[in-house]
CSV table of C-alpha atoms in Angstrom, one decimal:
chain,number,residue,atom,x,y,z
A,28,UNK,CA,-13.8,-9.0,19.8
A,29,UNK,CA,-15.4,-9.1,16.4
A,30,UNK,CA,-14.6,-11.3,13.9
A,31,UNK,CA,-13.3,-9.7,10.7
A,32,UNK,CA,-15.6,-10.6,7.8
A,33,UNK,CA,-13.8,-12.0,4.7
A,34,UNK,CA,-14.3,-10.4,1.2
A,35,UNK,CA,-16.6,-12.0,-0.9
A,36,UNK,CA,-15.2,-14.0,-3.9
A,37,UNK,CA,-17.0,-11.9,-6.4
A,38,UNK,CA,-15.4,-8.6,-5.0
A,39,UNK,CA,-12.0,-10.1,-5.0
A,40,UNK,CA,-12.4,-11.2,-8.5
A,41,UNK,CA,-13.9,-7.8,-9.5
A,42,UNK,CA,-11.0,-6.1,-7.6
A,43,UNK,CA,-8.2,-8.0,-9.5
A,44,UNK,CA,-10.1,-7.6,-12.9
A,45,UNK,CA,-10.4,-3.8,-12.3
A,46,UNK,CA,-6.8,-3.8,-11.6
A,47,UNK,CA,-5.8,-5.9,-14.8
A,48,UNK,CA,-8.4,-4.0,-16.8
A,49,UNK,CA,-7.0,-0.5,-16.1
A,50,UNK,CA,-3.3,-1.4,-16.2
A,51,UNK,CA,-3.3,-3.5,-19.2
A,52,UNK,CA,-5.5,-0.9,-21.2
A,53,UNK,CA,-3.1,2.0,-20.1
A,54,UNK,CA,-0.2,0.0,-21.3
A,55,UNK,CA,-1.7,-0.8,-24.9
A,56,UNK,CA,-2.6,2.6,-24.9
A,57,UNK,CA,1.2,3.4,-24.5
A,58,UNK,CA,2.4,0.7,-26.8
A,59,UNK,CA,0.0,2.0,-29.7
A,60,UNK,CA,0.8,5.6,-28.9
A,61,UNK,CA,2.5,7.7,-31.7
A,62,UNK,CA,4.6,9.4,-29.0
A,63,UNK,CA,8.4,9.3,-28.5
A,64,UNK,CA,9.6,6.7,-26.0
A,65,UNK,CA,10.6,9.2,-23.1
A,66,UNK,CA,6.9,10.4,-23.2
A,67,UNK,CA,5.9,6.7,-22.8
A,68,UNK,CA,8.3,6.4,-19.9
A,69,UNK,CA,7.1,9.0,-18.3
A,70,UNK,CA,3.2,8.0,-18.5
A,71,UNK,CA,4.4,4.3,-17.3
A,72,UNK,CA,6.6,5.7,-14.6
A,73,UNK,CA,3.4,7.8,-13.5
A,74,UNK,CA,1.4,4.6,-13.4
A,75,UNK,CA,3.7,2.5,-11.5
A,76,UNK,CA,4.4,5.4,-9.1
A,77,UNK,CA,0.5,6.0,-8.7
A,78,UNK,CA,-0.2,2.4,-8.1
A,79,UNK,CA,2.5,2.2,-5.5
A,80,UNK,CA,1.6,5.4,-3.7
A,81,UNK,CA,-2.1,4.3,-3.6
A,82,UNK,CA,-1.3,0.8,-2.0
A,83,UNK,CA,0.9,2.6,0.4
A,84,UNK,CA,-2.0,5.2,1.4
A,85,UNK,CA,-4.5,2.5,2.0
A,86,UNK,CA,-1.9,0.6,4.2
A,87,UNK,CA,-1.0,3.7,6.3
A,88,UNK,CA,-4.9,4.9,6.7
A,89,UNK,CA,-6.1,1.4,7.5
A,90,UNK,CA,-3.0,1.1,10.3
A,91,UNK,CA,-3.9,4.2,12.1
A,92,UNK,CA,-7.9,3.0,12.0
A,93,UNK,CA,-6.5,-0.4,13.4
A,94,UNK,CA,-4.4,1.5,16.2
A,95,UNK,CA,-1.2,0.1,14.4
A,96,UNK,CA,1.5,3.0,14.7
A,97,UNK,CA,2.3,4.8,11.6
A,98,UNK,CA,4.7,8.1,11.6
A,99,UNK,CA,3.5,11.3,10.6
A,100,UNK,CA,6.1,11.6,8.1
A,101,UNK,CA,5.0,8.6,6.4
A,102,UNK,CA,1.4,9.0,6.4
A,103,UNK,CA,2.4,12.3,5.0
A,104,UNK,CA,4.4,11.2,2.5
A,105,UNK,CA,1.9,8.7,1.1
A,106,UNK,CA,-0.8,11.3,0.9
A,107,UNK,CA,1.8,13.6,-1.1
A,108,UNK,CA,2.9,10.9,-3.1
A,109,UNK,CA,-0.7,10.1,-4.2
A,110,UNK,CA,-1.8,13.6,-4.8
A,111,UNK,CA,1.9,13.9,-6.9
A,112,UNK,CA,1.1,11.1,-9.2
A,113,UNK,CA,-2.3,12.5,-9.8
A,114,UNK,CA,-1.0,15.9,-10.4
A,115,UNK,CA,1.9,14.4,-12.7
A,116,UNK,CA,-0.3,12.7,-14.8
A,117,UNK,CA,-2.9,15.8,-15.1
A,118,UNK,CA,0.2,17.9,-16.0
A,119,UNK,CA,1.4,15.5,-18.5
A,120,UNK,CA,-1.8,15.3,-20.2
A,121,UNK,CA,-2.7,19.1,-20.1
A,122,UNK,CA,0.6,19.5,-22.0
A,123,UNK,CA,0.3,16.4,-24.2
A,124,UNK,CA,-0.3,16.8,-28.0
A,125,UNK,CA,-3.1,13.9,-27.6
A,126,UNK,CA,-6.8,14.4,-28.8
A,127,UNK,CA,-9.2,14.8,-26.0
A,128,UNK,CA,-10.5,11.2,-26.3
A,129,UNK,CA,-6.8,10.0,-25.9
A,130,UNK,CA,-6.4,12.1,-22.8
A,131,UNK,CA,-9.6,11.0,-21.4
A,132,UNK,CA,-8.5,7.4,-22.0
A,133,UNK,CA,-5.3,7.8,-20.2
A,134,UNK,CA,-6.8,9.5,-17.3
A,135,UNK,CA,-9.8,6.9,-17.0
A,136,UNK,CA,-7.6,3.8,-16.9
A,137,UNK,CA,-5.2,5.5,-14.6
A,138,UNK,CA,-7.9,6.2,-11.8
A,139,UNK,CA,-9.5,3.1,-12.4
A,140,UNK,CA,-6.0,1.3,-11.7
A,141,UNK,CA,-5.6,3.3,-8.6
A,142,UNK,CA,-8.7,2.4,-7.3
A,143,UNK,CA,-8.3,-1.2,-8.0
A,144,UNK,CA,-5.2,-1.0,-6.5
A,145,UNK,CA,-6.5,0.1,-3.2
A,146,UNK,CA,-9.3,-2.4,-3.4
A,147,UNK,CA,-6.7,-5.6,-4.0
A,148,UNK,CA,-4.6,-4.2,-1.1
A,149,UNK,CA,-7.7,-3.8,1.1
A,150,UNK,CA,-9.1,-7.5,0.2
A,151,UNK,CA,-5.7,-9.0,0.7
A,152,UNK,CA,-5.2,-7.4,4.1
A,153,UNK,CA,-9.1,-8.6,5.3
A,154,UNK,CA,-8.3,-12.0,4.0
A,155,UNK,CA,-5.2,-12.2,6.0
A,156,UNK,CA,-6.7,-11.1,9.0
A,157,UNK,CA,-9.7,-13.3,8.5
A,158,UNK,CA,-7.5,-16.3,8.4
A,159,UNK,CA,-5.1,-15.2,11.2
A,160,UNK,CA,-8.5,-14.8,13.4
A,161,UNK,CA,-9.7,-18.3,12.3
A,162,UNK,CA,-6.4,-19.7,13.3
A,163,UNK,CA,-6.7,-18.4,17.0
A,164,UNK,CA,-8.4,-20.7,19.6
């Protein structure tokens, strides 16, 4: 049995910094945006849904790779939710009365946040697995 390599502290820090940078910048943009509160709520909800679905997708894909049972329904819903979150953001931005630079800002901070959430989840899981293997004789 091969031992799981623990992620480096630099990669862990970079992942958390990217997640915080994406989420904070997205939310600062929303806070300062000149849009109605229900629009701000829509974009905030899409961000939270996207982060949750990305972590869920990463977990279900990883579980399958490690031989941990994952139902096809959950696996499919994880993919569907992740794609849906991205689609909801795209549709929202397409129809928004924002400048192209604002639309690009929201899209990039959203994608950065989703990617970073996946990296943070991976690091968390790798660290837990490495620590568990070290505890076993």
